[in-house]
């Protein structure tokens, strides 16, 4: 009698059931994630969403009390201390430095409010209890939506929509400058999606996932044209390829990276990062750095605790005080030290550094490409910090990634059945 495998099928253990996707939770996440992730924080072309994004950290605070009914959450003390220190000390330091009151100084630190999204978004996650598959679906939908909006604008926007003359301190969504037509689309979710799709391709060995990776890279290089984003994204992706792959592929990547790097710097605006002519803006940054260094002087207390900044409600601002187009973001880490001191800069840097370590431990329990992508994004934040200070301009990005890590650690038992089952 011939052997029939079907007769013994009952002896095989049942495959773990794939977690159910509850679309009501996914839709709610998709609606709120752009607000938590500061997607509209600098898009003044859409005033209602821009205004809502500015006050969202305060509106979302009612989610935070949910944490009172949960065990102690990692990063809680660190986040509270970091927020209170940066806001309080810089506001006090600005009193003698710029002659403004403490209350006025507090208004100058509105940009740090998104740090509180750690508590509000974590409370929201505890309340909704989304599965890892639902979280992945929401983040991926936001990534795809970002790319669709970006490509749609590129296809339909006439040349008249691109602003050629930009006021100081302004950043229109559509602009035309020495780099050509640019769409300053917030790429947090698209960048996170790129890292996710690479991790998914590497873990599943399905090369079709490299297609969206290439699309994101192409959009960054051809449409957004932000040097820090292009260089940081490519560097992080290369680092992930070196770490999260087989030894044979690692050797191939090591051989290809120098070639791709040389090819990337053939793009004029990318290569302009090394330009020293007047059109590059380097001269403005050098003067800003010189004035900032001279203002800090030889007083150790200024370097350790910073001197704060002039409030944004002051019509004259830093430019009038220094008689120069003085923007702390232009001098990145020196600007952070100027405002918050070396101690404050260390507190800010500790957030992504601790987050990378936390994600590394978490992934030993839950090996999922979304968590790997979030770890990659924290590395990306550190890599671009020398060109663009995400930690002060978009701290909400890091805050919600840390809250997702803490939530996943808490719900690790519920996610056990989802291991190695990717969305």
mmCIF file of C-alpha atoms in Angstrom:
data_model
loop_
_atom_site.group_PDB
_atom_site.id
_atom_site.type_symbol
_atom_site.label_atom_id
_atom_site.label_comp_id
_atom_site.label_asym_id
_atom_site.label_seq_id
_atom_site.Cartn_x
_atom_site.Cartn_y
_atom_site.Cartn_z
ATOM 1 C CA UNK A 1 0.000 0.000 0.000
ATOM 2 C CA UNK A 2 1.409 3.417 -1.013
ATOM 3 C CA UNK A 3 2.291 5.937 1.704
ATOM 4 C CA UNK A 4 -0.277 8.706 1.946
ATOM 5 C CA UNK A 5 1.003 11.781 3.882
ATOM 6 C CA UNK A 6 -2.521 13.126 4.213
ATOM 7 C CA UNK A 7 -3.365 10.297 6.598
ATOM 8 C CA UNK A 8 -0.846 11.655 9.128
ATOM 9 C CA UNK A 9 -1.647 15.363 8.735
ATOM 10 C CA UNK A 10 -3.465 15.363 12.065
ATOM 11 C CA UNK A 11 -0.154 14.690 13.839
ATOM 12 C CA UNK A 12 1.322 18.081 12.794
ATOM 13 C CA UNK A 13 0.936 20.905 15.299
ATOM 14 C CA UNK A 14 -1.418 23.616 14.068
ATOM 15 C CA UNK A 15 0.243 26.724 12.646
ATOM 16 C CA UNK A 16 -0.090 29.798 14.855
ATOM 17 C CA UNK A 17 -3.038 31.897 13.843
ATOM 18 C CA UNK A 18 -2.250 35.221 12.245
ATOM 19 C CA UNK A 19 -3.392 38.123 14.361
ATOM 20 C CA UNK A 20 -6.625 39.694 13.256
ATOM 21 C CA UNK A 21 -6.440 43.138 11.693
ATOM 22 C CA UNK A 22 -9.029 45.440 13.263
ATOM 23 C CA UNK A 23 -9.406 48.229 10.735
ATOM 24 C CA UNK A 24 -11.118 50.641 13.113
ATOM 25 C CA UNK A 25 -7.905 50.788 15.160
ATOM 26 C CA UNK A 26 -5.775 51.105 12.047
ATOM 27 C CA UNK A 27 -7.852 54.025 10.754
ATOM 28 C CA UNK A 28 -7.657 55.791 14.111
ATOM 29 C CA UNK A 29 -3.890 55.318 14.177
ATOM 30 C CA UNK A 30 -3.549 56.620 10.617
ATOM 31 C CA UNK A 31 -5.529 59.745 11.523
ATOM 32 C CA UNK A 32 -3.502 60.540 14.646
ATOM 33 C CA UNK A 33 0.006 59.409 13.709
ATOM 34 C CA UNK A 34 0.704 62.445 11.462
ATOM 35 C CA UNK A 35 -0.167 64.744 14.369
ATOM 36 C CA UNK A 36 1.976 62.840 16.845
ATOM 37 C CA UNK A 37 4.774 62.642 14.265
ATOM 38 C CA UNK A 38 4.699 66.411 13.533
ATOM 39 C CA UNK A 39 3.902 65.904 9.848
ATOM 40 C CA UNK A 40 2.222 69.325 9.579
ATOM 41 C CA UNK A 41 4.392 71.175 12.080
ATOM 42 C CA UNK A 42 6.157 73.342 9.499
ATOM 43 C CA UNK A 43 3.656 73.335 6.622
ATOM 44 C CA UNK A 44 2.305 76.876 6.851
ATOM 45 C CA UNK A 45 0.691 76.442 3.427
ATOM 46 C CA UNK A 46 -2.089 74.479 5.187
ATOM 47 C CA UNK A 47 -2.912 76.839 8.122
ATOM 48 C CA UNK A 48 -5.568 74.689 9.900
ATOM 49 C CA UNK A 49 -3.357 71.600 10.064
ATOM 50 C CA UNK A 50 -0.290 73.719 10.870
ATOM 51 C CA UNK A 51 -2.083 75.358 13.819
ATOM 52 C CA UNK A 52 -3.508 72.030 15.012
ATOM 53 C CA UNK A 53 -0.038 70.468 14.904
ATOM 54 C CA UNK A 54 1.393 73.278 17.043
ATOM 55 C CA UNK A 55 -1.117 72.760 19.857
ATOM 56 C CA UNK A 56 -1.519 68.985 19.430
ATOM 57 C CA UNK A 57 0.963 68.057 22.217
ATOM 58 C CA UNK A 58 -1.330 69.855 24.674
ATOM 59 C CA UNK A 59 -4.585 68.564 23.154
ATOM 60 C CA UNK A 60 -3.317 64.963 23.337
ATOM 61 C CA UNK A 61 -2.261 65.147 26.997
ATOM 62 C CA UNK A 62 -5.590 63.644 28.243
ATOM 63 C CA UNK A 63 -4.323 60.307 26.890
ATOM 64 C CA UNK A 64 -1.424 60.390 29.352
ATOM 65 C CA UNK A 65 -3.345 59.629 32.623
ATOM 66 C CA UNK A 66 -3.894 56.090 31.321
ATOM 67 C CA UNK A 67 -0.270 55.478 32.320
ATOM 68 C CA UNK A 68 -1.196 55.882 35.972
ATOM 69 C CA UNK A 69 -2.968 52.534 35.790
ATOM 70 C CA UNK A 70 -0.028 50.746 34.189
ATOM 71 C CA UNK A 71 3.313 49.526 35.555
ATOM 72 C CA UNK A 72 6.231 51.921 35.467
ATOM 73 C CA UNK A 73 7.239 52.688 31.894
ATOM 74 C CA UNK A 74 10.841 52.892 30.745
ATOM 75 C CA UNK A 75 11.993 56.372 29.671
ATOM 76 C CA UNK A 76 9.316 58.054 31.830
ATOM 77 C CA UNK A 77 11.676 59.615 34.378
ATOM 78 C CA UNK A 78 14.259 60.351 31.708
ATOM 79 C CA UNK A 79 11.688 62.099 29.497
ATOM 80 C CA UNK A 80 10.202 64.150 32.354
ATOM 81 C CA UNK A 81 13.619 65.239 33.609
ATOM 82 C CA UNK A 82 14.837 66.065 30.082
ATOM 83 C CA UNK A 83 11.756 68.139 29.279
ATOM 84 C CA UNK A 84 11.697 70.067 32.564
ATOM 85 C CA UNK A 85 15.448 70.680 32.526
ATOM 86 C CA UNK A 86 15.597 71.924 28.948
ATOM 87 C CA UNK A 87 12.556 74.168 29.278
ATOM 88 C CA UNK A 88 13.319 75.480 32.763
ATOM 89 C CA UNK A 89 17.065 76.035 32.615
ATOM 90 C CA UNK A 90 17.040 77.616 29.154
ATOM 91 C CA UNK A 91 14.232 79.988 30.186
ATOM 92 C CA UNK A 92 16.168 81.019 33.296
ATOM 93 C CA UNK A 93 19.416 81.394 31.350
ATOM 94 C CA UNK A 94 17.740 83.689 28.816
ATOM 95 C CA UNK A 95 16.846 86.245 31.523
ATOM 96 C CA UNK A 96 20.365 87.708 31.924
ATOM 97 C CA UNK A 97 21.481 86.764 28.411
ATOM 98 C CA UNK A 98 18.707 88.462 26.450
ATOM 99 C CA UNK A 99 16.877 90.540 29.047
ATOM 100 C CA UNK A 100 13.533 88.765 28.801
ATOM 101 C CA UNK A 101 11.291 87.498 31.596
ATOM 102 C CA UNK A 102 11.016 83.843 32.624
ATOM 103 C CA UNK A 103 7.462 83.557 31.286
ATOM 104 C CA UNK A 104 8.480 85.013 27.940
ATOM 105 C CA UNK A 105 11.414 82.605 27.891
ATOM 106 C CA UNK A 106 9.025 79.689 28.344
ATOM 107 C CA UNK A 107 7.274 80.610 25.095
ATOM 108 C CA UNK A 108 10.611 80.220 23.312
ATOM 109 C CA UNK A 109 10.615 76.500 24.159
ATOM 110 C CA UNK A 110 7.298 75.615 22.533
ATOM 111 C CA UNK A 111 9.298 73.520 20.075
ATOM 112 C CA UNK A 112 10.026 71.051 22.906
ATOM 113 C CA UNK A 113 6.355 70.353 23.666
ATOM 114 C CA UNK A 114 6.258 67.341 21.277
ATOM 115 C CA UNK A 115 8.503 65.504 23.743
ATOM 116 C CA UNK A 116 5.326 65.095 25.783
ATOM 117 C CA UNK A 117 3.934 62.970 22.948
ATOM 118 C CA UNK A 118 5.838 60.089 24.540
ATOM 119 C CA UNK A 119 3.307 60.028 27.381
ATOM 120 C CA UNK A 120 0.195 60.855 25.344
ATOM 121 C CA UNK A 121 0.918 58.397 22.521
ATOM 122 C CA UNK A 122 1.885 55.655 24.975
ATOM 123 C CA UNK A 123 -1.364 56.258 26.853
ATOM 124 C CA UNK A 124 -3.239 56.090 23.553
ATOM 125 C CA UNK A 125 -1.586 52.757 22.726
ATOM 126 C CA UNK A 126 -2.436 51.305 26.148
ATOM 127 C CA UNK A 127 -6.023 52.446 25.652
ATOM 128 C CA UNK A 128 -6.479 51.072 22.134
ATOM 129 C CA UNK A 129 -4.225 47.997 22.547
ATOM 130 C CA UNK A 130 -3.352 47.622 18.842
ATOM 131 C CA UNK A 131 -1.570 44.477 17.739
ATOM 132 C CA UNK A 132 1.850 44.676 16.179
ATOM 133 C CA UNK A 133 0.250 43.913 12.839
ATOM 134 C CA UNK A 134 -2.138 46.833 13.243
ATOM 135 C CA UNK A 135 0.711 49.149 14.215
ATOM 136 C CA UNK A 136 2.646 48.021 11.167
ATOM 137 C CA UNK A 137 -0.336 48.560 8.878
ATOM 138 C CA UNK A 138 -0.857 52.098 10.205
ATOM 139 C CA UNK A 139 2.792 53.127 9.806
ATOM 140 C CA UNK A 140 2.993 51.597 6.327
ATOM 141 C CA UNK A 141 -0.224 53.341 5.234
ATOM 142 C CA UNK A 142 1.204 56.664 6.453
ATOM 143 C CA UNK A 143 4.394 55.960 4.500
ATOM 144 C CA UNK A 144 2.493 55.154 1.310
ATOM 145 C CA UNK A 145 0.230 58.196 1.780
ATOM 146 C CA UNK A 146 3.306 60.431 2.123
ATOM 147 C CA UNK A 147 4.703 59.124 -1.157
ATOM 148 C CA UNK A 148 1.358 59.459 -2.952
ATOM 149 C CA UNK A 149 0.911 63.078 -1.834
ATOM 150 C CA UNK A 150 4.497 63.854 -2.814
ATOM 151 C CA UNK A 151 4.144 62.321 -6.279
ATOM 152 C CA UNK A 152 0.748 63.940 -6.805
ATOM 153 C CA UNK A 153 2.123 67.379 -6.022
ATOM 154 C CA UNK A 154 5.022 66.765 -8.377
ATOM 155 C CA UNK A 155 2.655 65.754 -11.186
ATOM 156 C CA UNK A 156 -0.026 68.440 -10.874
ATOM 157 C CA UNK A 157 1.740 71.484 -9.409
ATOM 158 C CA UNK A 158 2.389 74.153 -12.085
ATOM 159 C CA UNK A 159 5.619 76.126 -12.017
ATOM 160 C CA UNK A 160 3.761 79.134 -10.608
ATOM 161 C CA UNK A 161 3.197 77.236 -7.368
ATOM 162 C CA UNK A 162 6.924 77.006 -6.684
ATOM 163 C CA UNK A 163 8.075 79.961 -4.593
ATOM 164 C CA UNK A 164 11.272 81.512 -5.917
ATOM 165 C CA UNK A 165 11.778 84.288 -3.370
ATOM 166 C CA UNK A 166 11.709 82.923 0.174
ATOM 167 C CA UNK A 167 11.491 85.192 3.216
ATOM 168 C CA UNK A 168 14.058 84.693 5.968
ATOM 169 C CA UNK A 169 13.013 81.878 8.275
ATOM 170 C CA UNK A 170 10.266 80.673 5.938
ATOM 171 C CA UNK A 171 10.131 77.231 4.309
ATOM 172 C CA UNK A 172 7.279 76.920 1.774
ATOM 173 C CA UNK A 173 6.109 73.465 0.792
ATOM 174 C CA UNK A 174 6.965 74.139 -2.867
ATOM 175 C CA UNK A 175 10.068 76.152 -3.608
ATOM 176 C CA UNK A 176 12.534 76.771 -6.429
ATOM 177 C CA UNK A 177 16.152 77.562 -5.641
ATOM 178 C CA UNK A 178 19.659 76.623 -6.743
ATOM 179 C CA UNK A 179 18.763 72.936 -6.330
ATOM 180 C CA UNK A 180 15.790 73.247 -8.691
ATOM 181 C CA UNK A 181 12.149 72.623 -7.841
ATOM 182 C CA UNK A 182 11.800 71.208 -4.348
ATOM 183 C CA UNK A 183 8.875 69.764 -2.408
ATOM 184 C CA UNK A 184 9.638 70.060 1.308
ATOM 185 C CA UNK A 185 7.474 67.104 2.243
ATOM 186 C CA UNK A 186 7.906 65.773 5.804
ATOM 187 C CA UNK A 187 9.420 62.338 5.187
ATOM 188 C CA UNK A 188 9.326 60.789 8.650
ATOM 189 C CA UNK A 189 6.883 58.031 7.721
ATOM 190 C CA UNK A 190 8.342 57.513 4.236
ATOM 191 C CA UNK A 191 11.834 57.163 5.673
ATOM 192 C CA UNK A 192 10.574 54.770 8.333
ATOM 193 C CA UNK A 193 8.768 52.851 5.601
ATOM 194 C CA UNK A 194 11.986 52.615 3.569
ATOM 195 C CA UNK A 195 13.821 51.041 6.498
ATOM 196 C CA UNK A 196 10.866 48.719 7.129
ATOM 197 C CA UNK A 197 10.726 47.536 3.525
ATOM 198 C CA UNK A 198 14.459 46.858 3.509
ATOM 199 C CA UNK A 199 14.242 44.873 6.751
ATOM 200 C CA UNK A 200 11.250 42.987 5.345
ATOM 201 C CA UNK A 201 13.156 42.152 2.154
ATOM 202 C CA UNK A 202 16.147 40.951 4.148
ATOM 203 C CA UNK A 203 14.165 38.788 6.549
ATOM 204 C CA UNK A 204 11.728 37.284 4.039
ATOM 205 C CA UNK A 205 14.236 37.011 1.151
ATOM 206 C CA UNK A 206 11.602 38.521 -1.158
ATOM 207 C CA UNK A 207 13.395 41.011 -3.372
ATOM 208 C CA UNK A 208 10.197 42.759 -4.522
ATOM 209 C CA UNK A 209 10.340 44.799 -1.302
ATOM 210 C CA UNK A 210 13.392 46.597 -2.673
ATOM 211 C CA UNK A 211 11.091 48.350 -5.162
ATOM 212 C CA UNK A 212 9.498 50.676 -2.550
ATOM 213 C CA UNK A 213 12.962 51.213 -1.051
ATOM 214 C CA UNK A 214 14.164 52.464 -4.436
ATOM 215 C CA UNK A 215 11.042 54.634 -4.823
ATOM 216 C CA UNK A 216 11.634 56.380 -1.484
ATOM 217 C CA UNK A 217 15.287 56.977 -2.309
ATOM 218 C CA UNK A 218 14.368 58.347 -5.727
ATOM 219 C CA UNK A 219 11.764 60.697 -4.254
ATOM 220 C CA UNK A 220 14.206 61.997 -1.667
ATOM 221 C CA UNK A 221 16.919 62.619 -4.232
ATOM 222 C CA UNK A 222 14.760 63.927 -7.082
ATOM 223 C CA UNK A 223 11.822 65.704 -5.434
ATOM 224 C CA UNK A 224 12.582 66.621 -1.817
ATOM 225 C CA UNK A 225 16.276 67.366 -2.434
ATOM 226 C CA UNK A 226 17.312 67.828 1.192
ATOM 227 C CA UNK A 227 20.991 66.975 1.531
ATOM 228 C CA UNK A 228 20.830 65.859 5.160
ATOM 229 C CA UNK A 229 17.926 63.543 4.376
ATOM 230 C CA UNK A 230 19.552 62.012 1.308
ATOM 231 C CA UNK A 231 22.967 61.490 2.896
ATOM 232 C CA UNK A 232 21.574 60.325 6.254
ATOM 233 C CA UNK A 233 19.032 57.982 4.694
ATOM 234 C CA UNK A 234 21.586 56.409 2.358
ATOM 235 C CA UNK A 235 24.139 56.047 5.178
ATOM 236 C CA UNK A 236 21.612 54.409 7.507
ATOM 237 C CA UNK A 237 20.448 52.052 4.782
ATOM 238 C CA UNK A 238 24.047 51.096 4.010
ATOM 239 C CA UNK A 239 24.711 50.498 7.699
ATOM 240 C CA UNK A 240 21.615 48.291 7.960
ATOM 241 C CA UNK A 241 22.775 46.349 4.914
ATOM 242 C CA UNK A 242 26.170 45.771 6.510
ATOM 243 C CA UNK A 243 24.713 44.599 9.811
ATOM 244 C CA UNK A 244 21.472 42.815 8.932
ATOM 245 C CA UNK A 245 22.570 40.476 6.153
ATOM 246 C CA UNK A 246 24.621 37.362 5.459
ATOM 247 C CA UNK A 247 28.447 37.501 5.379
ATOM 248 C CA UNK A 248 28.453 36.974 1.604
ATOM 249 C CA UNK A 249 26.067 39.851 0.966
ATOM 250 C CA UNK A 250 27.944 41.985 3.475
ATOM 251 C CA UNK A 251 31.044 41.642 1.311
ATOM 252 C CA UNK A 252 29.061 42.637 -1.777
ATOM 253 C CA UNK A 253 27.666 45.685 0.029
ATOM 254 C CA UNK A 254 31.154 46.709 1.163
ATOM 255 C CA UNK A 255 32.280 46.657 -2.458
ATOM 256 C CA UNK A 256 29.233 48.508 -3.769
ATOM 257 C CA UNK A 257 28.943 51.256 -1.151
ATOM 258 C CA UNK A 258 32.013 53.256 -2.322
ATOM 259 C CA UNK A 259 30.768 53.080 -5.929
ATOM 260 C CA UNK A 260 27.275 54.234 -4.961
ATOM 261 C CA UNK A 261 28.735 56.976 -2.771
ATOM 262 C CA UNK A 262 30.792 58.335 -5.652
ATOM 263 C CA UNK A 263 27.745 58.178 -7.920
ATOM 264 C CA UNK A 264 25.613 60.021 -5.352
ATOM 265 C CA UNK A 265 28.091 62.875 -5.115
ATOM 266 C CA UNK A 266 27.838 63.348 -8.861
ATOM 267 C CA UNK A 267 24.453 64.949 -8.146
ATOM 268 C CA UNK A 268 25.234 68.699 -7.964
ATOM 269 C CA UNK A 269 23.115 69.619 -4.941
ATOM 270 C CA UNK A 270 24.403 66.634 -2.945
ATOM 271 C CA UNK A 271 27.997 67.526 -3.757
ATOM 272 C CA UNK A 272 27.243 71.137 -2.762
ATOM 273 C CA UNK A 273 27.427 70.076 0.881
ATOM 274 C CA UNK A 274 31.162 70.728 0.510
ATOM 275 C CA UNK A 275 30.774 74.030 -1.365
ATOM 276 C CA UNK A 276 32.305 77.113 0.214
ATOM 277 C CA UNK A 277 30.997 79.757 -2.168
ATOM 278 C CA UNK A 278 28.488 82.413 -1.150
ATOM 279 C CA UNK A 279 25.510 80.673 -2.751
ATOM 280 C CA UNK A 280 25.997 77.547 -0.610
ATOM 281 C CA UNK A 281 25.047 79.327 2.614
ATOM 282 C CA UNK A 282 28.229 78.148 4.302
ATOM 283 C CA UNK A 283 29.377 81.717 4.881
ATOM 284 C CA UNK A 284 26.180 82.519 6.789
ATOM 285 C CA UNK A 285 26.663 79.422 8.962
ATOM 286 C CA UNK A 286 30.290 80.256 9.644
ATOM 287 C CA UNK A 287 29.385 83.786 10.779
ATOM 288 C CA UNK A 288 26.560 82.385 12.923
ATOM 289 C CA UNK A 289 28.957 79.918 14.542
ATOM 290 C CA UNK A 290 31.508 82.657 15.198
ATOM 291 C CA UNK A 291 28.936 84.960 16.780
ATOM 292 C CA UNK A 292 27.503 82.128 18.890
ATOM 293 C CA UNK A 293 30.960 81.081 20.114
ATOM 294 C CA UNK A 294 31.903 84.670 20.923
ATOM 295 C CA UNK A 295 28.608 85.189 22.818
ATOM 296 C CA UNK A 296 29.214 82.075 24.944
ATOM 297 C CA UNK A 297 32.668 83.434 25.689
ATOM 298 C CA UNK A 298 34.996 81.922 28.233
ATOM 299 C CA UNK A 299 32.359 81.434 30.945
ATOM 300 C CA UNK A 300 32.127 77.730 31.736
ATOM 301 C CA UNK A 301 28.591 78.153 33.028
ATOM 302 C CA UNK A 302 27.444 79.365 29.597
ATOM 303 C CA UNK A 303 28.931 76.318 27.888
ATOM 304 C CA UNK A 304 27.606 73.894 30.501
ATOM 305 C CA UNK A 305 24.036 75.194 30.837
ATOM 306 C CA UNK A 306 23.540 77.346 27.747
ATOM 307 C CA UNK A 307 22.163 80.861 27.423
ATOM 308 C CA UNK A 308 18.678 80.090 26.093
ATOM 309 C CA UNK A 309 17.218 81.932 23.127
ATOM 310 C CA UNK A 310 14.948 84.838 22.310
ATOM 311 C CA UNK A 311 11.260 83.940 22.342
ATOM 312 C CA UNK A 312 9.508 83.466 19.020
ATOM 313 C CA UNK A 313 6.893 86.045 20.051
ATOM 314 C CA UNK A 314 9.594 88.693 20.055
ATOM 315 C CA UNK A 315 9.196 90.513 16.705
ATOM 316 C CA UNK A 316 12.906 91.345 16.535
ATOM 317 C CA UNK A 317 14.259 87.922 17.386
ATOM 318 C CA UNK A 318 17.799 86.605 17.265
ATOM 319 C CA UNK A 319 18.534 88.145 13.859
ATOM 320 C CA UNK A 320 18.055 91.665 15.213
ATOM 321 C CA UNK A 321 20.012 90.946 18.396
ATOM 322 C CA UNK A 322 23.040 89.636 16.508
ATOM 323 C CA UNK A 323 22.636 91.861 13.414
ATOM 324 C CA UNK A 324 22.801 88.728 11.292
ATOM 325 C CA UNK A 325 20.534 85.979 9.910
ATOM 326 C CA UNK A 326 21.024 84.054 13.135
ATOM 327 C CA UNK A 327 19.300 80.668 13.275
ATOM 328 C CA UNK A 328 20.479 78.091 15.796
ATOM 329 C CA UNK A 329 19.334 75.239 13.536
ATOM 330 C CA UNK A 330 21.964 76.322 10.990
ATOM 331 C CA UNK A 331 24.799 75.443 13.370
ATOM 332 C CA UNK A 332 23.175 72.207 14.586
ATOM 333 C CA UNK A 333 25.004 70.891 17.679
ATOM 334 C CA UNK A 334 26.678 74.211 18.405
ATOM 335 C CA UNK A 335 23.215 75.758 18.306
ATOM 336 C CA UNK A 336 21.938 73.153 20.771
ATOM 337 C CA UNK A 337 24.889 73.812 23.090
ATOM 338 C CA UNK A 338 24.296 77.558 22.734
ATOM 339 C CA UNK A 339 20.671 77.195 23.833
ATOM 340 C CA UNK A 340 20.794 74.279 26.290
ATOM 341 C CA UNK A 341 24.479 73.834 27.127
ATOM 342 C CA UNK A 342 26.601 70.714 26.990
ATOM 343 C CA UNK A 343 24.480 69.101 29.688
ATOM 344 C CA UNK A 344 21.264 69.750 27.784
ATOM 345 C CA UNK A 345 22.819 68.482 24.550
ATOM 346 C CA UNK A 346 23.809 65.276 26.344
ATOM 347 C CA UNK A 347 20.245 64.847 27.604
ATOM 348 C CA UNK A 348 18.865 65.197 24.079
ATOM 349 C CA UNK A 349 21.400 62.800 22.584
ATOM 350 C CA UNK A 350 20.687 60.256 25.317
ATOM 351 C CA UNK A 351 17.102 59.800 24.044
ATOM 352 C CA UNK A 352 17.936 58.149 20.685
ATOM 353 C CA UNK A 353 21.005 56.421 22.123
ATOM 354 C CA UNK A 354 18.963 54.815 24.908
ATOM 355 C CA UNK A 355 16.241 54.069 22.379
ATOM 356 C CA UNK A 356 18.637 52.143 20.119
ATOM 357 C CA UNK A 357 19.791 50.051 23.079
ATOM 358 C CA UNK A 358 16.176 49.443 24.175
ATOM 359 C CA UNK A 359 15.077 48.364 20.681
ATOM 360 C CA UNK A 360 18.055 46.021 20.466
ATOM 361 C CA UNK A 361 16.953 44.237 23.645
ATOM 362 C CA UNK A 362 13.302 44.246 22.563
ATOM 363 C CA UNK A 363 14.109 42.631 19.231
ATOM 364 C CA UNK A 364 15.598 39.641 21.046
ATOM 365 C CA UNK A 365 12.049 38.912 22.178
ATOM 366 C CA UNK A 366 10.102 40.196 19.178
ATOM 367 C CA UNK A 367 12.009 39.964 15.908
ATOM 368 C CA UNK A 368 9.883 42.144 13.656
ATOM 369 C CA UNK A 369 10.924 44.395 10.737
ATOM 370 C CA UNK A 370 8.929 47.381 12.035
ATOM 371 C CA UNK A 371 10.885 47.406 15.294
ATOM 372 C CA UNK A 372 14.139 47.028 13.359
ATOM 373 C CA UNK A 373 13.101 49.966 11.152
ATOM 374 C CA UNK A 374 12.407 52.114 14.193
ATOM 375 C CA UNK A 375 15.844 51.285 15.560
ATOM 376 C CA UNK A 376 17.297 52.260 12.161
ATOM 377 C CA UNK A 377 15.435 55.572 12.286
ATOM 378 C CA UNK A 378 16.980 56.452 15.637
ATOM 379 C CA UNK A 379 20.391 55.764 14.123
ATOM 380 C CA UNK A 380 19.395 58.006 11.215
ATOM 381 C CA UNK A 381 18.477 60.820 13.628
ATOM 382 C CA UNK A 382 21.944 60.670 15.159
ATOM 383 C CA UNK A 383 23.679 60.500 11.772
ATOM 384 C CA UNK A 384 21.953 63.601 10.370
ATOM 385 C CA UNK A 385 22.207 65.596 13.595
ATOM 386 C CA UNK A 386 25.398 67.215 12.320
ATOM 387 C CA UNK A 387 23.472 68.648 9.358
ATOM 388 C CA UNK A 388 19.906 68.930 10.681
ATOM 389 C CA UNK A 389 18.911 69.040 14.395
ATOM 390 C CA UNK A 390 15.881 66.742 14.388
ATOM 391 C CA UNK A 391 16.110 66.390 18.172
ATOM 392 C CA UNK A 392 15.053 70.017 18.664
ATOM 393 C CA UNK A 393 13.012 70.674 15.513
ATOM 394 C CA UNK A 394 11.026 67.402 15.459
ATOM 395 C CA UNK A 395 11.398 65.770 18.888
ATOM 396 C CA UNK A 396 7.964 64.179 18.481
ATOM 397 C CA UNK A 397 9.411 61.658 16.035
ATOM 398 C CA UNK A 398 11.791 60.203 18.598
ATOM 399 C CA UNK A 399 9.132 60.443 21.320
ATOM 400 C CA UNK A 400 6.562 58.268 19.542
ATOM 401 C CA UNK A 401 9.177 55.690 18.527
ATOM 402 C CA UNK A 402 10.191 55.319 22.170
ATOM 403 C CA UNK A 403 6.548 54.997 23.204
ATOM 404 C CA UNK A 404 6.010 52.229 20.625
ATOM 405 C CA UNK A 405 9.054 50.398 22.011
ATOM 406 C CA UNK A 406 7.752 50.614 25.576
ATOM 407 C CA UNK A 407 4.270 49.486 24.523
ATOM 408 C CA UNK A 408 5.617 46.519 22.573
ATOM 409 C CA UNK A 409 7.757 45.506 25.547
ATOM 410 C CA UNK A 410 4.671 45.594 27.753
ATOM 411 C CA UNK A 411 2.590 43.640 25.241
ATOM 412 C CA UNK A 412 5.355 41.163 24.368
ATOM 413 C CA UNK A 413 3.334 38.176 25.555
ATOM 414 C CA UNK A 414 0.391 39.178 23.370
ATOM 415 C CA UNK A 415 2.744 39.523 20.400
ATOM 416 C CA UNK A 416 4.344 36.107 20.929
ATOM 417 C CA UNK A 417 2.087 34.473 18.338
ATOM 418 C CA UNK A 418 3.024 37.150 15.812
ATOM 419 C CA UNK A 419 6.772 36.555 15.814
ATOM 420 C CA UNK A 420 8.217 36.133 12.352
ATOM 421 C CA UNK A 421 4.823 36.811 10.828
ATOM 422 C CA UNK A 422 5.135 40.081 9.020
ATOM 423 C CA UNK A 423 2.433 42.450 7.886
#
